[in-house]
Amino acid sequence: MTPLRGLTLAVAVGVLAGVGGIGVTLVLHGTQHLLFGYDSGTFLQGIESAPGWRRVAGACLGGLVVGLGWAWLRGSGRPAGVSDAITTGARMPIVRTAFDALLQAVAVGGGASVGREGAPRQVGGAAGAQLADRFRLTTVDRRVLIAAGAGGGLAAVYNVPVAGVIFAALTLAAVDRAPRPDLPEGTSRRARLIAHATAAMPALRPGDWPVLIVVSAVATVTAWTVLGSGRVYSMPDRPVDAGAAAALALWAVAAGPLAGAAAITLDTVARRAMATQPTGWLRTPLAMTAAMGLVGLAAVWWPTLPGNGKGIIELTMNPVPGMRDGVLLSGAALSGGTAAAAFLLLVVLKIALTGVCLRAGIVGGLLTPALSVGAALGAAVGVAAAAAGAPVSVPEWALVGAAGALAVSHRSALFAVAMVWELTGMPWPVALAAAAAGVLARLSARVVGRS
């Protein structure tokens, strides 16, 4: 693939990934408004305003719709995902892939406790696969275009172009990573470190990086035309003084293993849940209706639980009003140790409900669920520390916890920090603490054999 041809195809894939991201987002938001009966505001505000019966009924109806849709779609086999297309060369027929992505968006819009990023990544990857097949690219070039499209889809829906490039590179690294080097006895420590670091890097050619960057950038700008260019989360503007920075540094050290353990738990639950899933016209709709109905029932008391976890993160960005006006626990004004315990319970409930939804056969990612689990953990510790008199900003502690969990869930501290930074625009002291937590979380995961 010549440089000119590569960049031309990159622009085309970027536009298609951006349009796909717009479509997925509009379907998701439309589903939320329709099922839970609100006209404006965030999903969390919509859930809060809906009566308890509507929360349950809306989620059940969403589960029934996607259950019937997936039962029909899977009658001829599951659609190939991005990883299948990259590792095995599987085809991604545009109609089946788009319909699968549509069902994922409806599921998350109906309250399913899974990430929404799977759908736009799938659409972007399918765009790359279709163009690669149309122009008869080599296997290696096809992989690059599919991975770039997946990263572009992620970048489009979350407005994270840098994280989109990193994600695409990591996706290629999953298949292009060199085997672990077998070094002879007597090799110096420095040589071993260099050899292992080289083996862990994605084997990208120099001309591949411009393709990844262009696709992610074009997809992001394309999505701006409809979704806007603002950040997904609004972080309170608060200066970080010396005392708060010191406390944040201590939390970063502790957050590594703690958030890493939470992420490992989430990944373990998810992996086991997806190992055995229902099939057929009867079991699939029943399982998905029951799973999403359970999420809706939990939302009667915990309005932040439905969906991918965005509500939990929004609450941690402005926790005090939410604790006092019943957002954390419907009808309850919480503070101090009680609020900290409630945030910890959110961690447990989010992991459990994510497992329930995946066990039912619902398809989705783990990006925002991991972020929300880490954020709730950070908020719990931050609220408790603030009650003890420590100079704590709960949103900052939540973001550090979120980065630690995402670093383990997606196996990259660099991706985690880039993602959290682009989502929130966190100040550099918080970014440094998040990076430290991400690295320590990854090291903790390696210690227990979960690299």
PDB file of N, CA and C in Angstrom, residues 183-189 192:
ATOM      1  N   LEU A 183      16.478 -15.734  26.218  1.00  0.00           N
ATOM      2  CA  LEU A 183      17.830 -15.173  26.282  1.00  0.00           C
ATOM      3  C   LEU A 183      18.793 -16.145  26.947  1.00  0.00           C
ATOM      4  N   PRO A 184      20.052 -16.179  26.487  1.00  0.00           N
ATOM      5  CA  PRO A 184      21.036 -17.102  27.069  1.00  0.00           C
ATOM      6  C   PRO A 184      21.455 -16.677  28.475  1.00  0.00           C
ATOM      7  N   GLU A 185      21.995 -17.643  29.196  1.00  0.00           N
ATOM      8  CA  GLU A 185      22.514 -17.353  30.532  1.00  0.00           C
ATOM      9  C   GLU A 185      23.625 -16.302  30.439  1.00  0.00           C
ATOM     10  N   GLY A 186      23.675 -15.444  31.423  1.00  0.00           N
ATOM     11  CA  GLY A 186      24.707 -14.418  31.451  1.00  0.00           C
ATOM     12  C   GLY A 186      24.321 -13.119  30.777  1.00  0.00           C
ATOM     13  N   THR A 187      23.115 -13.062  30.170  1.00  0.00           N
ATOM     14  CA  THR A 187      22.667 -11.811  29.550  1.00  0.00           C
ATOM     15  C   THR A 187      22.474 -10.748  30.622  1.00  0.00           C
ATOM     16  N   SER A 188      22.999  -9.561  30.368  1.00  0.00           N
ATOM     17  CA  SER A 188      22.922  -8.497  31.367  1.00  0.00           C
ATOM     18  C   SER A 188      21.476  -8.076  31.616  1.00  0.00           C
ATOM     19  N   ARG A 189      21.227  -7.492  32.787  1.00  0.00           N
ATOM     20  CA  ARG A 189      19.885  -7.017  33.153  1.00  0.00           C
ATOM     21  C   ARG A 189      19.399  -5.981  32.154  1.00  0.00           C
ATOM     22  N   ARG A 192      18.349  -7.630  28.948  1.00  0.00           N
ATOM     23  CA  ARG A 192      17.078  -8.338  29.128  1.00  0.00           C
ATOM     24  C   ARG A 192      15.899  -7.365  29.075  1.00  0.00           C
TER      25      ARG A 192
END
